[in-house]
PDB file of C-alpha atoms in Angstrom:
ATOM      1  CA  MET A 203      24.242  15.556  48.623  1.00  0.00           C
ATOM      2  CA  ALA A 204      22.945  16.013  45.070  1.00  0.00           C
ATOM      3  CA  SER A 205      19.427  14.782  44.409  1.00  0.00           C
ATOM      4  CA  PRO A 206      19.317  11.628  42.245  1.00  0.00           C
ATOM      5  CA  LEU A 207      16.198  13.072  40.619  1.00  0.00           C
ATOM      6  CA  ALA A 208      16.367  15.718  37.922  1.00  0.00           C
ATOM      7  CA  VAL A 209      12.650  16.568  38.104  1.00  0.00           C
ATOM      8  CA  GLN A 210      10.160  16.243  40.973  1.00  0.00           C
ATOM      9  CA  VAL A 211       6.575  17.395  40.475  1.00  0.00           C
ATOM     10  CA  HIS A 212       3.850  16.580  42.988  1.00  0.00           C
ATOM     11  CA  ASP A 213       0.116  17.283  42.682  1.00  0.00           C
ATOM     12  CA  LEU A 214       0.595  20.213  40.309  1.00  0.00           C
ATOM     13  CA  HIS A 215      -2.469  22.346  39.600  1.00  0.00           C
ATOM     14  CA  TYR A 216      -2.327  25.410  37.375  1.00  0.00           C
ATOM     15  CA  ARG A 217      -4.762  27.958  35.927  1.00  0.00           C
ATOM     16  CA  PHE A 218      -3.805  30.839  33.655  1.00  0.00           C
ATOM     17  CA  THR A 219      -6.347  33.054  35.445  1.00  0.00           C
ATOM     18  CA  THR A 220      -8.482  32.537  38.522  1.00  0.00           C
ATOM     19  CA  SER A 221     -11.600  32.331  36.340  1.00  0.00           C
ATOM     20  CA  SER A 222     -10.217  29.956  33.692  1.00  0.00           C
ATOM     21  CA  THR A 223     -10.430  26.187  33.664  1.00  0.00           C
ATOM     22  CA  SER A 224      -7.422  24.223  34.882  1.00  0.00           C
ATOM     23  CA  ALA A 225      -4.601  23.864  32.369  1.00  0.00           C
ATOM     24  CA  LEU A 226      -2.970  21.279  34.630  1.00  0.00           C
ATOM     25  CA  GLU A 227      -4.707  19.326  37.352  1.00  0.00           C
ATOM     26  CA  GLY A 228      -3.008  16.807  39.609  1.00  0.00           C
ATOM     27  CA  CYS A 229       0.234  16.333  37.662  1.00  0.00           C
ATOM     28  CA  ASP A 230       2.972  14.166  39.168  1.00  0.00           C
ATOM     29  CA  LEU A 231       6.351  13.509  37.592  1.00  0.00           C
ATOM     30  CA  LEU A 232       9.607  11.952  38.778  1.00  0.00           C
ATOM     31  CA  LEU A 233      12.565  11.840  36.387  1.00  0.00           C
ATOM     32  CA  PRO A 234      16.060  10.554  37.169  1.00  0.00           C
ATOM     33  CA  ARG A 235      19.159  12.407  36.053  1.00  0.00           C
ATOM     34  CA  GLY A 236      20.219  11.503  32.549  1.00  0.00           C
ATOM     35  CA  ALA A 237      16.700  10.599  31.411  1.00  0.00           C
ATOM     36  CA  ARG A 238      15.485  11.425  27.926  1.00  0.00           C
ATOM     37  CA  CYS A 239      11.755  11.779  28.456  1.00  0.00           C
ATOM     38  CA  LEU A 240       9.175  12.134  25.713  1.00  0.00           C
ATOM     39  CA  LEU A 241       5.884  13.863  26.564  1.00  0.00           C
ATOM     40  CA  ILE A 242       2.988  12.341  24.625  1.00  0.00           C
ATOM     41  CA  GLY A 243      -0.395  14.036  24.542  1.00  0.00           C
ATOM     42  CA  ALA A 244      -2.954  15.730  22.323  1.00  0.00           C
ATOM     43  CA  ASN A 245      -2.951  19.408  21.408  1.00  0.00           C
ATOM     44  CA  GLY A 246      -4.046  21.327  24.485  1.00  0.00           C
ATOM     45  CA  ALA A 247      -3.273  18.478  26.890  1.00  0.00           C
ATOM     46  CA  GLY A 248      -0.902  20.668  28.938  1.00  0.00           C
ATOM     47  CA  LYS A 249       2.534  19.635  27.681  1.00  0.00           C
ATOM     48  CA  SER A 250       3.718  23.162  26.872  1.00  0.00           C
ATOM     49  CA  THR A 251       2.390  24.529  30.149  1.00  0.00           C
ATOM     50  CA  LEU A 252       4.203  21.810  32.081  1.00  0.00           C
ATOM     51  CA  LEU A 253       7.472  22.570  30.271  1.00  0.00           C
ATOM     52  CA  ARG A 254       7.183  26.305  30.970  1.00  0.00           C
ATOM     53  CA  LEU A 255       6.541  25.632  34.644  1.00  0.00           C
ATOM     54  CA  LEU A 256       9.572  23.340  34.826  1.00  0.00           C
ATOM     55  CA  ALA A 257      11.598  26.181  33.300  1.00  0.00           C
ATOM     56  CA  GLY A 258      10.330  28.577  35.966  1.00  0.00           C
ATOM     57  CA  LYS A 259       8.672  30.795  33.369  1.00  0.00           C
ATOM     58  CA  ARG A 260       5.320  30.820  35.149  1.00  0.00           C
ATOM     59  CA  LEU A 261       4.926  31.165  38.890  1.00  0.00           C
ATOM     60  CA  CYS A 262       2.597  28.832  40.738  1.00  0.00           C
ATOM     61  CA  GLU A 263       2.084  27.464  44.214  1.00  0.00           C
ATOM     62  CA  ALA A 264       3.212  23.911  43.669  1.00  0.00           C
ATOM     63  CA  HIS A 265       5.932  21.446  44.549  1.00  0.00           C
ATOM     64  CA  ILE A 266       8.253  21.658  41.539  1.00  0.00           C
ATOM     65  CA  ARG A 267      11.900  20.840  42.107  1.00  0.00           C
ATOM     66  CA  VAL A 268      14.728  20.570  39.613  1.00  0.00           C
ATOM     67  CA  PHE A 269      17.876  18.880  40.912  1.00  0.00           C
ATOM     68  CA  GLY A 270      16.393  19.147  44.401  1.00  0.00           C
ATOM     69  CA  GLN A 271      15.869  22.928  44.276  1.00  0.00           C
ATOM     70  CA  ASP A 272      12.658  24.951  44.127  1.00  0.00           C
ATOM     71  CA  VAL A 273      12.445  26.052  40.506  1.00  0.00           C
ATOM     72  CA  PHE A 274      10.773  29.364  41.424  1.00  0.00           C
ATOM     73  CA  ARG A 275      12.492  30.425  44.643  1.00  0.00           C
ATOM     74  CA  ALA A 276      15.962  28.893  44.284  1.00  0.00           C
ATOM     75  CA  PRO A 277      16.295  27.930  40.623  1.00  0.00           C
ATOM     76  CA  PRO A 278      19.339  25.823  39.790  1.00  0.00           C
ATOM     77  CA  GLN A 279      21.797  26.670  37.056  1.00  0.00           C
ATOM     78  CA  GLY A 280      21.757  24.796  33.778  1.00  0.00           C
ATOM     79  CA  ILE A 281      18.074  24.845  32.752  1.00  0.00           C
ATOM     80  CA  THR A 282      17.514  25.545  29.044  1.00  0.00           C
ATOM     81  CA  TYR A 283      14.042  25.950  27.561  1.00  0.00           C
ATOM     82  CA  LEU A 284      13.512  26.114  23.792  1.00  0.00           C
ATOM     83  CA  GLY A 285      10.011  26.708  22.451  1.00  0.00           C
ATOM     84  CA  THR A 286       8.355  27.653  19.179  1.00  0.00           C
ATOM     85  CA  GLU A 287       7.450  31.216  20.239  1.00  0.00           C
ATOM     86  CA  TRP A 288      11.093  32.316  19.885  1.00  0.00           C
ATOM     87  CA  ALA A 289      10.840  32.465  16.091  1.00  0.00           C
ATOM     88  CA  MET A 290       8.049  35.069  16.301  1.00  0.00           C
ATOM     89  CA  ASN A 291      10.168  37.553  18.274  1.00  0.00           C
ATOM     90  CA  PRO A 292      10.821  40.639  16.080  1.00  0.00           C
ATOM     91  CA  VAL A 293      14.413  40.768  17.339  1.00  0.00           C
ATOM     92  CA  VAL A 294      15.296  37.460  15.658  1.00  0.00           C
ATOM     93  CA  ARG A 295      13.798  38.696  12.386  1.00  0.00           C
ATOM     94  CA  SER A 296      15.903  41.853  12.231  1.00  0.00           C
ATOM     95  CA  ASP A 297      18.568  42.682   9.642  1.00  0.00           C
ATOM     96  CA  ILE A 298      21.568  41.113  11.360  1.00  0.00           C
ATOM     97  CA  THR A 299      23.943  38.333  10.371  1.00  0.00           C
ATOM     98  CA  VAL A 300      23.906  35.030  12.212  1.00  0.00           C
ATOM     99  CA  GLN A 301      27.509  35.644  13.265  1.00  0.00           C
ATOM    100  CA  ASP A 302      26.665  38.985  14.873  1.00  0.00           C
ATOM    101  CA  PHE A 303      23.539  37.522  16.436  1.00  0.00           C
ATOM    102  CA  LEU A 304      25.378  34.612  18.067  1.00  0.00           C
ATOM    103  CA  ASN A 305      28.155  36.928  19.255  1.00  0.00           C
ATOM    104  CA  SER A 306      25.541  39.203  20.833  1.00  0.00           C
ATOM    105  CA  VAL A 307      24.325  36.327  23.025  1.00  0.00           C
ATOM    106  CA  GLY A 308      27.818  35.237  24.077  1.00  0.00           C
ATOM    107  CA  GLY A 309      28.678  32.665  21.446  1.00  0.00           C
ATOM    108  CA  PHE A 310      32.373  33.491  21.768  1.00  0.00           C
ATOM    109  CA  ARG A 311      32.319  32.085  25.322  1.00  0.00           C
ATOM    110  CA  PHE A 312      31.448  28.611  24.064  1.00  0.00           C
ATOM    111  CA  SER A 313      33.292  28.666  20.754  1.00  0.00           C
ATOM    112  CA  GLU A 314      34.036  24.927  20.628  1.00  0.00           C
ATOM    113  CA  ARG A 315      30.423  23.845  21.192  1.00  0.00           C
ATOM    114  CA  ARG A 316      29.155  26.681  19.001  1.00  0.00           C
ATOM    115  CA  ASP A 317      31.350  25.599  16.084  1.00  0.00           C
ATOM    116  CA  ARG A 318      30.283  21.975  16.442  1.00  0.00           C
ATOM    117  CA  LEU A 319      26.626  22.989  16.425  1.00  0.00           C
ATOM    118  CA  LEU A 320      27.145  25.258  13.417  1.00  0.00           C
ATOM    119  CA  ASP A 321      28.423  22.246  11.477  1.00  0.00           C
ATOM    120  CA  LEU A 322      25.844  19.844  12.891  1.00  0.00           C
ATOM    121  CA  LEU A 323      22.899  22.122  12.118  1.00  0.00           C
ATOM    122  CA  ASP A 324      24.389  23.307   8.815  1.00  0.00           C
ATOM    123  CA  VAL A 325      24.172  26.997   9.744  1.00  0.00           C
ATOM    124  CA  ASP A 326      25.804  29.686   7.585  1.00  0.00           C
ATOM    125  CA  LEU A 327      27.246  32.551   9.645  1.00  0.00           C
ATOM    126  CA  SER A 328      26.652  34.967   6.767  1.00  0.00           C
ATOM    127  CA  TRP A 329      22.885  34.384   6.733  1.00  0.00           C
ATOM    128  CA  ARG A 330      20.853  37.480   7.512  1.00  0.00           C
ATOM    129  CA  MET A 331      18.171  36.763  10.073  1.00  0.00           C
ATOM    130  CA  HIS A 332      15.391  38.614   8.235  1.00  0.00           C
ATOM    131  CA  MET A 333      16.015  36.752   4.969  1.00  0.00           C
ATOM    132  CA  ILE A 334      16.178  33.097   6.044  1.00  0.00           C
ATOM    133  CA  SER A 335      13.448  30.444   6.082  1.00  0.00           C
ATOM    134  CA  ASP A 336      11.592  29.277   9.184  1.00  0.00           C
ATOM    135  CA  GLY A 337      13.612  26.058   9.218  1.00  0.00           C
ATOM    136  CA  GLU A 338      16.908  27.935   8.966  1.00  0.00           C
ATOM    137  CA  ARG A 339      15.825  30.306  11.732  1.00  0.00           C
ATOM    138  CA  ARG A 340      14.966  27.295  13.887  1.00  0.00           C
ATOM    139  CA  ARG A 341      18.474  25.920  13.347  1.00  0.00           C
ATOM    140  CA  VAL A 342      19.927  29.241  14.515  1.00  0.00           C
ATOM    141  CA  GLN A 343      17.727  29.062  17.624  1.00  0.00           C
ATOM    142  CA  LEU A 344      18.964  25.571  18.425  1.00  0.00           C
ATOM    143  CA  CYS A 345      22.585  26.596  17.944  1.00  0.00           C
ATOM    144  CA  MET A 346      22.062  29.585  20.244  1.00  0.00           C
ATOM    145  CA  GLY A 347      20.213  27.582  22.888  1.00  0.00           C
ATOM    146  CA  LEU A 348      22.478  24.539  22.970  1.00  0.00           C
ATOM    147  CA  MET A 349      25.939  26.116  22.764  1.00  0.00           C
ATOM    148  CA  GLU A 350      26.083  26.769  26.521  1.00  0.00           C
ATOM    149  CA  PRO A 351      26.278  23.429  28.390  1.00  0.00           C
ATOM    150  CA  TRP A 352      22.980  22.581  30.092  1.00  0.00           C
ATOM    151  CA  GLN A 353      21.875  20.040  32.671  1.00  0.00           C
ATOM    152  CA  LEU A 354      18.131  20.071  31.972  1.00  0.00           C
ATOM    153  CA  LEU A 355      16.897  20.687  28.434  1.00  0.00           C
ATOM    154  CA  LEU A 356      13.200  21.398  27.876  1.00  0.00           C
ATOM    155  CA  LEU A 357      12.160  21.160  24.223  1.00  0.00           C
ATOM    156  CA  ASP A 358       8.694  22.192  23.061  1.00  0.00           C
ATOM    157  CA  GLU A 359       8.096  21.202  19.422  1.00  0.00           C
ATOM    158  CA  VAL A 360      11.317  22.888  18.252  1.00  0.00           C
ATOM    159  CA  THR A 361      12.145  20.223  15.668  1.00  0.00           C
ATOM    160  CA  VAL A 362       8.943  20.766  13.701  1.00  0.00           C
ATOM    161  CA  ASP A 363      10.612  22.997  11.065  1.00  0.00           C
ATOM    162  CA  LEU A 364      13.744  20.897  10.582  1.00  0.00           C
ATOM    163  CA  ASP A 365      14.476  18.716   7.591  1.00  0.00           C
ATOM    164  CA  VAL A 366      14.878  15.021   8.330  1.00  0.00           C
ATOM    165  CA  GLN A 367      18.694  14.986   8.151  1.00  0.00           C
ATOM    166  CA  VAL A 368      19.206  17.917  10.517  1.00  0.00           C
ATOM    167  CA  ARG A 369      16.597  16.524  12.899  1.00  0.00           C
ATOM    168  CA  CYS A 370      18.279  13.109  12.957  1.00  0.00           C
ATOM    169  CA  ASP A 371      21.735  14.618  13.544  1.00  0.00           C
ATOM    170  CA  LEU A 372      20.351  16.837  16.307  1.00  0.00           C
ATOM    171  CA  LEU A 373      18.752  13.896  18.131  1.00  0.00           C
ATOM    172  CA  ASP A 374      22.032  11.978  17.911  1.00  0.00           C
ATOM    173  CA  PHE A 375      23.817  14.966  19.466  1.00  0.00           C
ATOM    174  CA  LEU A 376      21.269  15.238  22.282  1.00  0.00           C
ATOM    175  CA  LYS A 377      21.505  11.516  22.976  1.00  0.00           C
ATOM    176  CA  GLU A 378      25.286  11.823  23.208  1.00  0.00           C
ATOM    177  CA  GLU A 379      24.970  14.768  25.613  1.00  0.00           C
ATOM    178  CA  SER A 380      22.675  12.720  27.821  1.00  0.00           C
ATOM    179  CA  GLU A 381      24.909   9.651  27.836  1.00  0.00           C
ATOM    180  CA  THR A 382      28.270  11.400  28.271  1.00  0.00           C
ATOM    181  CA  ARG A 383      27.344  14.293  30.576  1.00  0.00           C
ATOM    182  CA  GLY A 384      24.356  12.836  32.410  1.00  0.00           C
ATOM    183  CA  ALA A 385      22.167  15.683  31.152  1.00  0.00           C
ATOM    184  CA  THR A 386      18.382  15.329  31.287  1.00  0.00           C
ATOM    185  CA  ILE A 387      16.000  16.040  28.399  1.00  0.00           C
ATOM    186  CA  VAL A 388      12.220  16.511  28.399  1.00  0.00           C
ATOM    187  CA  TYR A 389      10.882  16.697  24.851  1.00  0.00           C
ATOM    188  CA  ALA A 390       7.325  17.368  23.674  1.00  0.00           C
ATOM    189  CA  THR A 391       6.651  16.503  20.048  1.00  0.00           C
ATOM    190  CA  HIS A 392       4.006  15.168  17.677  1.00  0.00           C
ATOM    191  CA  ILE A 393       6.599  13.815  15.223  1.00  0.00           C
ATOM    192  CA  PHE A 394       7.380  10.190  16.048  1.00  0.00           C
ATOM    193  CA  ASP A 395       9.252   9.095  12.941  1.00  0.00           C
ATOM    194  CA  GLY A 396      12.890   8.268  13.588  1.00  0.00           C
ATOM    195  CA  ILE A 397      12.850   8.625  17.382  1.00  0.00           C
ATOM    196  CA  HIS A 398      12.116   5.060  18.487  1.00  0.00           C
ATOM    197  CA  SER A 399      15.591   4.701  20.020  1.00  0.00           C
ATOM    198  CA  PHE A 400      15.836   8.243  21.434  1.00  0.00           C
ATOM    199  CA  PRO A 401      13.783   8.263  24.672  1.00  0.00           C
ATOM    200  CA  THR A 402      14.601   6.358  27.832  1.00  0.00           C
ATOM    201  CA  ASN A 403      11.179   7.224  29.254  1.00  0.00           C
ATOM    202  CA  ILE A 404       7.758   8.332  28.072  1.00  0.00           C
ATOM    203  CA  VAL A 405       5.010  10.213  29.891  1.00  0.00           C
ATOM    204  CA  HIS A 406       1.361  10.355  28.862  1.00  0.00           C
ATOM    205  CA  VAL A 407      -0.221  13.776  29.451  1.00  0.00           C
ATOM    206  CA  GLN A 408      -3.987  13.339  29.335  1.00  0.00           C
ATOM    207  CA  LEU A 409      -6.376  16.297  29.605  1.00  0.00           C
ATOM    208  CA  GLY A 410      -4.081  18.246  31.929  1.00  0.00           C
ATOM    209  CA  ARG A 411      -2.896  15.276  33.977  1.00  0.00           C
ATOM    210  CA  THR A 412       0.026  12.899  33.872  1.00  0.00           C
ATOM    211  CA  THR A 413      -1.526   9.444  33.960  1.00  0.00           C
ATOM    212  CA  THR A 414       1.270   8.043  36.162  1.00  0.00           C
ATOM    213  CA  ALA A 415       3.784   9.603  38.563  1.00  0.00           C
ATOM    214  CA  GLN A 416       6.555   7.314  37.385  1.00  0.00           C
ATOM    215  CA  PRO A 417       7.368   7.570  33.675  1.00  0.00           C
ATOM    216  CA  PHE A 418       7.086   4.520  31.459  1.00  0.00           C
ATOM    217  CA  PRO A 419      10.472   3.015  30.577  1.00  0.00           C
ATOM    218  CA  TRP A 420      11.169   2.850  26.865  1.00  0.00           C
ATOM    219  CA  PRO A 421      11.410   0.408  25.230  1.00  0.00           C
ATOM    220  CA  LEU A 422       8.756  -1.222  27.370  1.00  0.00           C
ATOM    221  CA  PRO A 423      10.026  -4.308  29.204  1.00  0.00           C
ATOM    222  CA  PRO A 424       8.347  -7.731  29.166  1.00  0.00           C
ATOM    223  CA  PRO A 425       4.917  -7.757  30.839  1.00  0.00           C
ATOM    224  CA  SER A 426       6.241  -9.498  33.948  1.00  0.00           C
ATOM    225  CA  SER A 427       8.744  -6.669  34.553  1.00  0.00           C
ATOM    226  CA  LEU A 428       6.384  -3.690  34.331  1.00  0.00           C
ATOM    227  CA  PRO A 429       4.697  -2.550  37.588  1.00  0.00           C
ATOM    228  CA  GLU A 430       0.937  -2.949  37.633  1.00  0.00           C
ATOM    229  CA  ASP A 431       0.323   0.792  38.150  1.00  0.00           C
ATOM    230  CA  LEU A 432       2.065   1.424  34.822  1.00  0.00           C
ATOM    231  CA  ALA A 433       0.684  -1.585  32.949  1.00  0.00           C
ATOM    232  CA  SER A 434      -2.883  -0.590  33.806  1.00  0.00           C
ATOM    233  CA  HIS A 435      -2.436   2.741  31.997  1.00  0.00           C
ATOM    234  CA  LEU A 436      -1.365   1.262  28.680  1.00  0.00           C
ATOM    235  CA  PRO A 437      -3.933   1.716  25.872  1.00  0.00           C
ATOM    236  CA  ALA A 438      -6.651  -0.917  26.012  1.00  0.00           C
ATOM    237  CA  THR A 439      -6.297  -1.524  22.272  1.00  0.00           C
ATOM    238  CA  LEU A 440      -2.648  -2.534  22.755  1.00  0.00           C
ATOM    239  CA  GLN A 441      -2.995  -4.481  25.998  1.00  0.00           C
ATOM    240  CA  LYS A 442      -3.458  -7.791  24.193  1.00  0.00           C
ATOM    241  CA  SER A 443      -0.366  -7.345  22.006  1.00  0.00           C
ATOM    242  CA  TRP A 444       1.708  -6.356  25.006  1.00  0.00           C
ATOM    243  CA  SER A 445       0.474  -9.199  27.226  1.00  0.00           C
ATOM    244  CA  GLN A 446       1.425 -11.708  24.539  1.00  0.00           C
ATOM    245  CA  GLY A 447       5.084 -10.803  24.578  1.00  0.00           C
ATOM    246  CA  GLY A 448       5.810  -7.111  24.856  1.00  0.00           C
ATOM    247  CA  PHE A 449       5.918  -4.080  22.655  1.00  0.00           C
ATOM    248  CA  SER A 450       8.863  -5.109  20.491  1.00  0.00           C
ATOM    249  CA  SER A 451       6.766  -4.880  17.328  1.00  0.00           C
ATOM    250  CA  ILE A 452       4.856  -1.713  18.287  1.00  0.00           C
ATOM    251  CA  SER A 453       6.264   1.722  17.520  1.00  0.00           C
ATOM    252  CA  LEU A 454       6.055   4.956  19.456  1.00  0.00           C
ATOM    253  CA  LEU A 455       3.598   6.142  16.826  1.00  0.00           C
ATOM    254  CA  ASP A 456       1.320   3.152  17.503  1.00  0.00           C
ATOM    255  CA  LEU A 457       1.396   3.866  21.227  1.00  0.00           C
ATOM    256  CA  ALA A 458       0.871   7.617  20.851  1.00  0.00           C
ATOM    257  CA  LEU A 459      -2.006   7.143  18.418  1.00  0.00           C
ATOM    258  CA  ALA A 460      -3.745   4.653  20.710  1.00  0.00           C
ATOM    259  CA  TRP A 461      -3.404   6.977  23.697  1.00  0.00           C
ATOM    260  CA  LEU A 462      -4.640  10.022  21.780  1.00  0.00           C
ATOM    261  CA  ARG A 463      -7.677   8.145  20.488  1.00  0.00           C
ATOM    262  CA  GLU A 464      -8.583   7.205  24.048  1.00  0.00           C
ATOM    263  CA  ASP A 465      -7.985  10.809  25.135  1.00  0.00           C
ATOM    264  CA  ARG A 466     -10.396  12.153  22.530  1.00  0.00           C
ATOM    265  CA  VAL A 467     -13.124   9.780  23.669  1.00  0.00           C
ATOM    266  CA  LEU A 468     -12.638  10.907  27.284  1.00  0.00           C
ATOM    267  CA  ARG A 469     -12.611  14.568  26.276  1.00  0.00           C
ATOM    268  CA  GLU A 470     -15.798  14.235  24.235  1.00  0.00           C
ATOM    269  CA  GLN A 471     -17.536  12.442  27.107  1.00  0.00           C
ATOM    270  CA  SER A 472     -16.518  15.231  29.486  1.00  0.00           C
ATOM    271  CA  GLU A 473     -17.670  17.932  27.073  1.00  0.00           C
ATOM    272  CA  ARG A 474     -21.063  16.277  26.581  1.00  0.00           C
ATOM    273  CA  GLN A 475     -21.551  16.162  30.338  1.00  0.00           C
ATOM    274  CA  ARG A 476     -20.800  19.897  30.507  1.00  0.00           C
ATOM    275  CA  GLY A 477     -22.911  20.777  27.474  1.00  0.00           C
ATOM    276  CA  ILE A 478     -19.932  21.760  25.325  1.00  0.00           C
ATOM    277  CA  LYS A 479     -20.160  21.162  21.580  1.00  0.00           C
ATOM    278  CA  ARG A 480     -17.491  21.237  18.882  1.00  0.00           C
ATOM    279  CA  GLY A 481     -17.430  21.366  15.097  1.00  0.00           C
ATOM    280  CA  ARG A 482     -20.718  20.948  13.264  1.00  0.00           C
ATOM    281  CA  ALA A 483     -22.422  19.870  16.483  1.00  0.00           C
ATOM    282  CA  ASN A 484     -22.143  23.516  17.534  1.00  0.00           C
ATOM    283  CA  ARG A 485     -25.256  24.857  15.788  1.00  0.00           C
ATOM    284  CA  SER A 486     -24.463  28.415  16.839  1.00  0.00           C
ATOM    285  CA  MET A 487     -22.173  28.528  13.791  1.00  0.00           C
ATOM    286  CA  GLU A 488     -25.273  28.472  11.604  1.00  0.00           C
ATOM    287  CA  GLU A 489     -26.749  31.591  13.154  1.00  0.00           C
ATOM    288  CA  THR A 490     -27.072  34.579  10.858  1.00  0.00           C
ATOM    289  CA  THR A 491     -24.000  36.797  10.995  1.00  0.00           C
ATOM    290  CA  ASP A 492     -23.087  40.100   9.356  1.00  0.00           C
ATOM    291  CA  ALA A 493     -20.702  38.244   7.074  1.00  0.00           C
ATOM    292  CA  LYS A 494     -23.415  35.811   5.981  1.00  0.00           C
ATOM    293  CA  LYS A 495     -25.810  38.685   5.299  1.00  0.00           C
ATOM    294  CA  PHE A 496     -23.188  40.450   3.203  1.00  0.00           C
ATOM    295  CA  PHE A 497     -22.353  37.458   1.037  1.00  0.00           C
ATOM    296  CA  SER A 498     -26.030  36.537   0.615  1.00  0.00           C
ATOM    297  CA  GLN A 499     -27.038  40.073  -0.331  1.00  0.00           C
ATOM    298  CA  TYR A 500     -24.328  40.644  -2.896  1.00  0.00           C
ATOM    299  CA  ASP A 501     -24.013  37.048  -4.073  1.00  0.00           C
ATOM    300  CA  TYR A 502     -20.251  37.556  -3.807  1.00  0.00           C
ATOM    301  CA  TYR A 503     -19.070  34.089  -4.767  1.00  0.00           C
ATOM    302  CA  THR A 504     -21.265  33.910  -7.863  1.00  0.00           C
ATOM    303  CA  ASN A 505     -20.186  37.341  -9.082  1.00  0.00           C
ATOM    304  CA  PHE A 506     -16.542  36.608  -8.372  1.00  0.00           C
ATOM    305  CA  SER A 507     -16.512  33.342 -10.305  1.00  0.00           C
ATOM    306  CA  THR A 508     -18.206  34.700 -13.428  1.00  0.00           C
TER     307      THR A 508
END
């Protein structure tokens, strides 16, 4: 019998090396099939690491199951991961047309979906990969990654280079895929404009942890309908608004900003306890360096400006 859950993560801990600090510590996540889940968290919170682990791209000793199967030892078919690092691969910056590039990765096998995505993403088959902009290259990546039908789509900031029209059309396409095929989407982004109606669930990733095992439903229901273990993890600054009638007037941006402000306070408290300093509080930046000696000796800036 097929698992009703698309994603099951229990007590996930992960370090990049044995001597490094934990990138993820105590993560739990349960997502039903067909969910469109938005990961919300600060830079460095662990969102990208979590997505790569769900894709089976990093091996770890943890309970991670996708559609009921161990993602490392018996990975299921239909997992697609799209991240920002793809655009830096020299292969996708070579002198080759988009048509030849898509054919080289099997585009002819999914011609109907490929052609729809070409129109949706406004991709020109005659483009040469080494001559196009970052945004155009991102559209080619999305066409390549989405043309084969998928069951779990993991997106890591891949809409950052897109113009607003292409991004809106893409999100409409993904929403349709979720609703008509029951496909599941996990999407990490820092761009919250125009996506209020996209997610069915949201997850707060805070300093390497998911704050709750169950994702928050979105839009948030009336206060009386939300379990206490979820309600208690809403931002304190928004608790009053929510308790007085719900989040109908509060956007995803409001929620994300409130969470991230709380996260920074927690991070700074933790760093102070460990003696870690950032920015101008780190006085070691003011120590004499070879560069400072050079500029002081030759008065470089003064000579350059005169």
